[in-house]
């Protein structure tokens, strides 16, 4: 069993407290729950017991917080999970919230990827893919959304023209433009076509 080493009031919410197990933060609980279950420093508990307490007392509050979190913009499941974990919610509560949000259609990584891709300008598919991975979208959602998008040569040309503005169109500068486009996530072939150079130049 583990030992509760301290229970401290939260600074931002006076109705909640942080529970520390074996010297490390474990979870947040309502003060009412801590009092109800007679939790105190020095008490020996099983972590699953605390998980059950939080699930019983906080699942609806956590769901409300998650829904508020996505009200401003779409989020991936991983972003929602990270948000809840930072709030001190345990894995069972996170799973409950995500299950409810999935059930009601509030989370959809594929829809998130589609929306993100539609808002991307001046970036190739490789860079967009890396951004989506970083944002925690599922691999299957990323692959499906990107498979429905053709890399835009016109967009690559616009990026190249902007890069080359005010520069002489020397062989060196043209190849720098190709490298720049590749760094923006465009494929090498798309970058070459956009700058209008060939490997023989």
PDB file of N, CA, C and O in Angstrom, residues 99-145:
ATOM      1  N   UNK A  99     -14.799   8.543 -23.237  1.00  0.00           N
ATOM      2  CA  UNK A  99     -15.854   7.623 -23.681  1.00  0.00           C
ATOM      3  C   UNK A  99     -17.164   8.378 -23.897  1.00  0.00           C
ATOM      4  O   UNK A  99     -17.860   8.172 -24.897  1.00  0.00           O
ATOM      5  N   UNK A 100     -17.490   9.254 -22.949  1.00  0.00           N
ATOM      6  CA  UNK A 100     -18.721  10.038 -23.072  1.00  0.00           C
ATOM      7  C   UNK A 100     -18.648  10.988 -24.264  1.00  0.00           C
ATOM      8  O   UNK A 100     -19.629  11.141 -25.011  1.00  0.00           O
ATOM      9  N   UNK A 101     -17.510  11.636 -24.446  1.00  0.00           N
ATOM     10  CA  UNK A 101     -17.350  12.597 -25.536  1.00  0.00           C
ATOM     11  C   UNK A 101     -17.390  11.898 -26.892  1.00  0.00           C
ATOM     12  O   UNK A 101     -17.937  12.423 -27.862  1.00  0.00           O
ATOM     13  N   UNK A 102     -16.803  10.696 -26.952  1.00  0.00           N
ATOM     14  CA  UNK A 102     -16.885   9.905 -28.185  1.00  0.00           C
ATOM     15  C   UNK A 102     -18.330   9.503 -28.473  1.00  0.00           C
ATOM     16  O   UNK A 102     -18.783   9.565 -29.626  1.00  0.00           O
ATOM     17  N   UNK A 103     -19.027   9.084 -27.434  1.00  0.00           N
ATOM     18  CA  UNK A 103     -20.410   8.637 -27.587  1.00  0.00           C
ATOM     19  C   UNK A 103     -21.291   9.750 -28.160  1.00  0.00           C
ATOM     20  O   UNK A 103     -22.147   9.507 -29.025  1.00  0.00           O
ATOM     21  N   UNK A 104     -21.076  10.978 -27.685  1.00  0.00           N
ATOM     22  CA  UNK A 104     -21.902  12.102 -28.133  1.00  0.00           C
ATOM     23  C   UNK A 104     -21.318  12.818 -29.359  1.00  0.00           C
ATOM     24  O   UNK A 104     -21.872  13.816 -29.821  1.00  0.00           O
ATOM     25  N   UNK A 105     -20.202  12.290 -29.874  1.00  0.00           N
ATOM     26  CA  UNK A 105     -19.633  12.853 -31.097  1.00  0.00           C
ATOM     27  C   UNK A 105     -18.829  14.128 -30.912  1.00  0.00           C
ATOM     28  O   UNK A 105     -18.638  14.886 -31.865  1.00  0.00           O
ATOM     29  N   UNK A 106     -18.345  14.365 -29.695  1.00  0.00           N
ATOM     30  CA  UNK A 106     -17.573  15.576 -29.444  1.00  0.00           C
ATOM     31  C   UNK A 106     -16.091  15.416 -29.787  1.00  0.00           C
ATOM     32  O   UNK A 106     -15.357  16.402 -29.836  1.00  0.00           O
ATOM     33  N   UNK A 107     -15.641  14.184 -29.967  1.00  0.00           N
ATOM     34  CA  UNK A 107     -14.247  13.970 -30.354  1.00  0.00           C
ATOM     35  C   UNK A 107     -14.210  13.167 -31.651  1.00  0.00           C
ATOM     36  O   UNK A 107     -14.952  12.200 -31.808  1.00  0.00           O
ATOM     37  N   UNK A 108     -13.362  13.587 -32.556  1.00  0.00           N
ATOM     38  CA  UNK A 108     -13.235  12.913 -33.850  1.00  0.00           C
ATOM     39  C   UNK A 108     -11.893  13.341 -34.439  1.00  0.00           C
ATOM     40  O   UNK A 108     -11.780  14.424 -35.017  1.00  0.00           O
ATOM     41  N   UNK A 109     -10.877  12.505 -34.272  1.00  0.00           N
ATOM     42  CA  UNK A 109      -9.541  12.869 -34.760  1.00  0.00           C
ATOM     43  C   UNK A 109      -9.512  13.067 -36.267  1.00  0.00           C
ATOM     44  O   UNK A 109      -8.775  13.921 -36.777  1.00  0.00           O
ATOM     45  N   UNK A 110     -10.309  12.294 -36.992  1.00  0.00           N
ATOM     46  CA  UNK A 110     -10.348  12.443 -38.451  1.00  0.00           C
ATOM     47  C   UNK A 110     -10.900  13.813 -38.831  1.00  0.00           C
ATOM     48  O   UNK A 110     -10.325  14.515 -39.675  1.00  0.00           O
ATOM     49  N   UNK A 111     -12.002  14.224 -38.189  1.00  0.00           N
ATOM     50  CA  UNK A 111     -12.576  15.546 -38.457  1.00  0.00           C
ATOM     51  C   UNK A 111     -11.584  16.641 -38.065  1.00  0.00           C
ATOM     52  O   UNK A 111     -11.471  17.666 -38.747  1.00  0.00           O
ATOM     53  N   UNK A 112     -10.874  16.415 -36.956  1.00  0.00           N
ATOM     54  CA  UNK A 112      -9.858  17.380 -36.530  1.00  0.00           C
ATOM     55  C   UNK A 112      -8.784  17.531 -37.603  1.00  0.00           C
ATOM     56  O   UNK A 112      -8.390  18.650 -37.956  1.00  0.00           O
ATOM     57  N   UNK A 113      -8.297  16.392 -38.125  1.00  0.00           N
ATOM     58  CA  UNK A 113      -7.249  16.416 -39.156  1.00  0.00           C
ATOM     59  C   UNK A 113      -7.733  17.131 -40.411  1.00  0.00           C
ATOM     60  O   UNK A 113      -6.995  17.941 -40.994  1.00  0.00           O
ATOM     61  N   UNK A 114      -8.956  16.840 -40.825  1.00  0.00           N
ATOM     62  CA  UNK A 114      -9.523  17.484 -42.017  1.00  0.00           C
ATOM     63  C   UNK A 114      -9.576  19.000 -41.831  1.00  0.00           C
ATOM     64  O   UNK A 114      -9.210  19.762 -42.731  1.00  0.00           O
ATOM     65  N   UNK A 115     -10.054  19.428 -40.669  1.00  0.00           N
ATOM     66  CA  UNK A 115     -10.169  20.858 -40.390  1.00  0.00           C
ATOM     67  C   UNK A 115      -8.791  21.512 -40.328  1.00  0.00           C
ATOM     68  O   UNK A 115      -8.587  22.619 -40.838  1.00  0.00           O
ATOM     69  N   UNK A 116      -7.844  20.823 -39.714  1.00  0.00           N
ATOM     70  CA  UNK A 116      -6.489  21.372 -39.600  1.00  0.00           C
ATOM     71  C   UNK A 116      -5.849  21.518 -40.976  1.00  0.00           C
ATOM     72  O   UNK A 116      -5.241  22.547 -41.289  1.00  0.00           O
ATOM     73  N   UNK A 117      -5.994  20.485 -41.815  1.00  0.00           N
ATOM     74  CA  UNK A 117      -5.410  20.512 -43.157  1.00  0.00           C
ATOM     75  C   UNK A 117      -6.006  21.650 -43.986  1.00  0.00           C
ATOM     76  O   UNK A 117      -5.286  22.355 -44.708  1.00  0.00           O
ATOM     77  N   UNK A 118      -7.314  21.846 -43.870  1.00  0.00           N
ATOM     78  CA  UNK A 118      -7.969  22.886 -44.665  1.00  0.00           C
ATOM     79  C   UNK A 118      -7.483  24.284 -44.282  1.00  0.00           C
ATOM     80  O   UNK A 118      -7.559  25.214 -45.088  1.00  0.00           O
ATOM     81  N   UNK A 119      -6.984  24.419 -43.068  1.00  0.00           N
ATOM     82  CA  UNK A 119      -6.503  25.724 -42.621  1.00  0.00           C
ATOM     83  C   UNK A 119      -5.018  25.936 -42.808  1.00  0.00           C
ATOM     84  O   UNK A 119      -4.477  26.971 -42.420  1.00  0.00           O
ATOM     85  N   UNK A 120      -4.339  24.943 -43.395  1.00  0.00           N
ATOM     86  CA  UNK A 120      -2.894  25.047 -43.590  1.00  0.00           C
ATOM     87  C   UNK A 120      -2.572  25.695 -44.927  1.00  0.00           C
ATOM     88  O   UNK A 120      -3.019  25.231 -45.976  1.00  0.00           O
ATOM     89  N   UNK A 121      -1.787  26.730 -44.880  1.00  0.00           N
ATOM     90  CA  UNK A 121      -1.336  27.396 -46.107  1.00  0.00           C
ATOM     91  C   UNK A 121       0.195  27.435 -46.105  1.00  0.00           C
ATOM     92  O   UNK A 121       0.813  27.676 -45.067  1.00  0.00           O
ATOM     93  N   UNK A 122       0.770  27.189 -47.273  1.00  0.00           N
ATOM     94  CA  UNK A 122       2.213  27.297 -47.398  1.00  0.00           C
ATOM     95  C   UNK A 122       2.996  26.175 -46.765  1.00  0.00           C
ATOM     96  O   UNK A 122       4.180  26.318 -46.485  1.00  0.00           O
ATOM     97  N   UNK A 123       2.322  25.033 -46.534  1.00  0.00           N
ATOM     98  CA  UNK A 123       3.009  23.888 -45.956  1.00  0.00           C
ATOM     99  C   UNK A 123       2.692  22.626 -46.755  1.00  0.00           C
ATOM    100  O   UNK A 123       1.552  22.423 -47.178  1.00  0.00           O
ATOM    101  N   UNK A 124       3.700  21.793 -46.946  1.00  0.00           N
ATOM    102  CA  UNK A 124       3.505  20.541 -47.652  1.00  0.00           C
ATOM    103  C   UNK A 124       2.969  19.456 -46.740  1.00  0.00           C
ATOM    104  O   UNK A 124       2.875  19.633 -45.516  1.00  0.00           O
ATOM    105  N   UNK A 125       2.652  18.319 -47.342  1.00  0.00           N
ATOM    106  CA  UNK A 125       2.009  17.231 -46.595  1.00  0.00           C
ATOM    107  C   UNK A 125       2.904  16.676 -45.489  1.00  0.00           C
ATOM    108  O   UNK A 125       2.417  16.311 -44.420  1.00  0.00           O
ATOM    109  N   UNK A 126       4.214  16.632 -45.716  1.00  0.00           N
ATOM    110  CA  UNK A 126       5.105  16.060 -44.691  1.00  0.00           C
ATOM    111  C   UNK A 126       5.097  16.907 -43.426  1.00  0.00           C
ATOM    112  O   UNK A 126       5.097  16.381 -42.315  1.00  0.00           O
ATOM    113  N   UNK A 127       5.110  18.225 -43.599  1.00  0.00           N
ATOM    114  CA  UNK A 127       5.112  19.111 -42.437  1.00  0.00           C
ATOM    115  C   UNK A 127       3.763  19.083 -41.730  1.00  0.00           C
ATOM    116  O   UNK A 127       3.694  19.086 -40.492  1.00  0.00           O
ATOM    117  N   UNK A 128       2.687  19.024 -42.514  1.00  0.00           N
ATOM    118  CA  UNK A 128       1.351  18.927 -41.932  1.00  0.00           C
ATOM    119  C   UNK A 128       1.230  17.629 -41.134  1.00  0.00           C
ATOM    120  O   UNK A 128       0.696  17.612 -40.022  1.00  0.00           O
ATOM    121  N   UNK A 129       1.750  16.552 -41.708  1.00  0.00           N
ATOM    122  CA  UNK A 129       1.718  15.257 -41.017  1.00  0.00           C
ATOM    123  C   UNK A 129       2.458  15.335 -39.685  1.00  0.00           C
ATOM    124  O   UNK A 129       1.967  14.861 -38.650  1.00  0.00           O
ATOM    125  N   UNK A 130       3.639  15.958 -39.700  1.00  0.00           N
ATOM    126  CA  UNK A 130       4.425  16.089 -38.465  1.00  0.00           C
ATOM    127  C   UNK A 130       3.666  16.909 -37.421  1.00  0.00           C
ATOM    128  O   UNK A 130       3.688  16.587 -36.227  1.00  0.00           O
ATOM    129  N   UNK A 131       2.979  17.964 -37.870  1.00  0.00           N
ATOM    130  CA  UNK A 131       2.201  18.798 -36.947  1.00  0.00           C
ATOM    131  C   UNK A 131       1.059  17.998 -36.315  1.00  0.00           C
ATOM    132  O   UNK A 131       0.798  18.109 -35.115  1.00  0.00           O
ATOM    133  N   UNK A 132       0.393  17.196 -37.128  1.00  0.00           N
ATOM    134  CA  UNK A 132      -0.730  16.408 -36.620  1.00  0.00           C
ATOM    135  C   UNK A 132      -0.271  15.333 -35.635  1.00  0.00           C
ATOM    136  O   UNK A 132      -0.941  15.063 -34.641  1.00  0.00           O
ATOM    137  N   UNK A 133       0.891  14.743 -35.919  1.00  0.00           N
ATOM    138  CA  UNK A 133       1.464  13.766 -34.989  1.00  0.00           C
ATOM    139  C   UNK A 133       1.765  14.446 -33.654  1.00  0.00           C
ATOM    140  O   UNK A 133       1.464  13.926 -32.576  1.00  0.00           O
ATOM    141  N   UNK A 134       2.343  15.640 -33.737  1.00  0.00           N
ATOM    142  CA  UNK A 134       2.698  16.404 -32.531  1.00  0.00           C
ATOM    143  C   UNK A 134       1.443  16.758 -31.715  1.00  0.00           C
ATOM    144  O   UNK A 134       1.473  16.800 -30.488  1.00  0.00           O
ATOM    145  N   UNK A 135       0.338  16.983 -32.423  1.00  0.00           N
ATOM    146  CA  UNK A 135      -0.907  17.351 -31.749  1.00  0.00           C
ATOM    147  C   UNK A 135      -1.661  16.138 -31.215  1.00  0.00           C
ATOM    148  O   UNK A 135      -2.713  16.279 -30.596  1.00  0.00           O
ATOM    149  N   UNK A 136      -1.122  14.944 -31.491  1.00  0.00           N
ATOM    150  CA  UNK A 136      -1.675  13.744 -30.882  1.00  0.00           C
ATOM    151  C   UNK A 136      -2.800  13.080 -31.640  1.00  0.00           C
ATOM    152  O   UNK A 136      -3.484  12.213 -31.091  1.00  0.00           O
ATOM    153  N   UNK A 137      -3.017  13.468 -32.905  1.00  0.00           N
ATOM    154  CA  UNK A 137      -4.062  12.794 -33.683  1.00  0.00           C
ATOM    155  C   UNK A 137      -3.665  11.338 -33.919  1.00  0.00           C
ATOM    156  O   UNK A 137      -2.480  11.013 -34.011  1.00  0.00           O
ATOM    157  N   UNK A 138      -4.642  10.470 -34.023  1.00  0.00           N
ATOM    158  CA  UNK A 138      -4.343   9.057 -34.225  1.00  0.00           C
ATOM    159  C   UNK A 138      -3.733   8.845 -35.608  1.00  0.00           C
ATOM    160  O   UNK A 138      -4.027   9.584 -36.556  1.00  0.00           O
ATOM    161  N   UNK A 139      -2.890   7.839 -35.706  1.00  0.00           N
ATOM    162  CA  UNK A 139      -2.204   7.546 -36.964  1.00  0.00           C
ATOM    163  C   UNK A 139      -3.195   7.269 -38.094  1.00  0.00           C
ATOM    164  O   UNK A 139      -3.025   7.735 -39.215  1.00  0.00           O
ATOM    165  N   UNK A 140      -4.245   6.501 -37.785  1.00  0.00           N
ATOM    166  CA  UNK A 140      -5.222   6.152 -38.820  1.00  0.00           C
ATOM    167  C   UNK A 140      -5.961   7.381 -39.325  1.00  0.00           C
ATOM    168  O   UNK A 140      -6.229   7.505 -40.526  1.00  0.00           O
ATOM    169  N   UNK A 141      -6.278   8.311 -38.410  1.00  0.00           N
ATOM    170  CA  UNK A 141      -6.978   9.538 -38.804  1.00  0.00           C
ATOM    171  C   UNK A 141      -6.086  10.413 -39.681  1.00  0.00           C
ATOM    172  O   UNK A 141      -6.544  10.994 -40.675  1.00  0.00           O
ATOM    173  N   UNK A 142      -4.813  10.506 -39.306  1.00  0.00           N
ATOM    174  CA  UNK A 142      -3.859  11.302 -40.097  1.00  0.00           C
ATOM    175  C   UNK A 142      -3.723  10.725 -41.500  1.00  0.00           C
ATOM    176  O   UNK A 142      -3.814  11.445 -42.501  1.00  0.00           O
ATOM    177  N   UNK A 143      -3.509   9.419 -41.576  1.00  0.00           N
ATOM    178  CA  UNK A 143      -3.315   8.773 -42.877  1.00  0.00           C
ATOM    179  C   UNK A 143      -4.550   8.932 -43.764  1.00  0.00           C
ATOM    180  O   UNK A 143      -4.437   9.214 -44.968  1.00  0.00           O
ATOM    181  N   UNK A 144      -5.721   8.753 -43.186  1.00  0.00           N
ATOM    182  CA  UNK A 144      -6.955   8.855 -43.963  1.00  0.00           C
ATOM    183  C   UNK A 144      -7.158  10.274 -44.485  1.00  0.00           C
ATOM    184  O   UNK A 144      -7.482  10.480 -45.664  1.00  0.00           O
ATOM    185  N   UNK A 145      -6.952  11.266 -43.612  1.00  0.00           N
ATOM    186  CA  UNK A 145      -7.163  12.666 -44.011  1.00  0.00           C
ATOM    187  C   UNK A 145      -6.156  13.099 -45.071  1.00  0.00           C
ATOM    188  O   UNK A 145      -6.516  13.765 -46.050  1.00  0.00           O
TER     189      UNK A 145
END
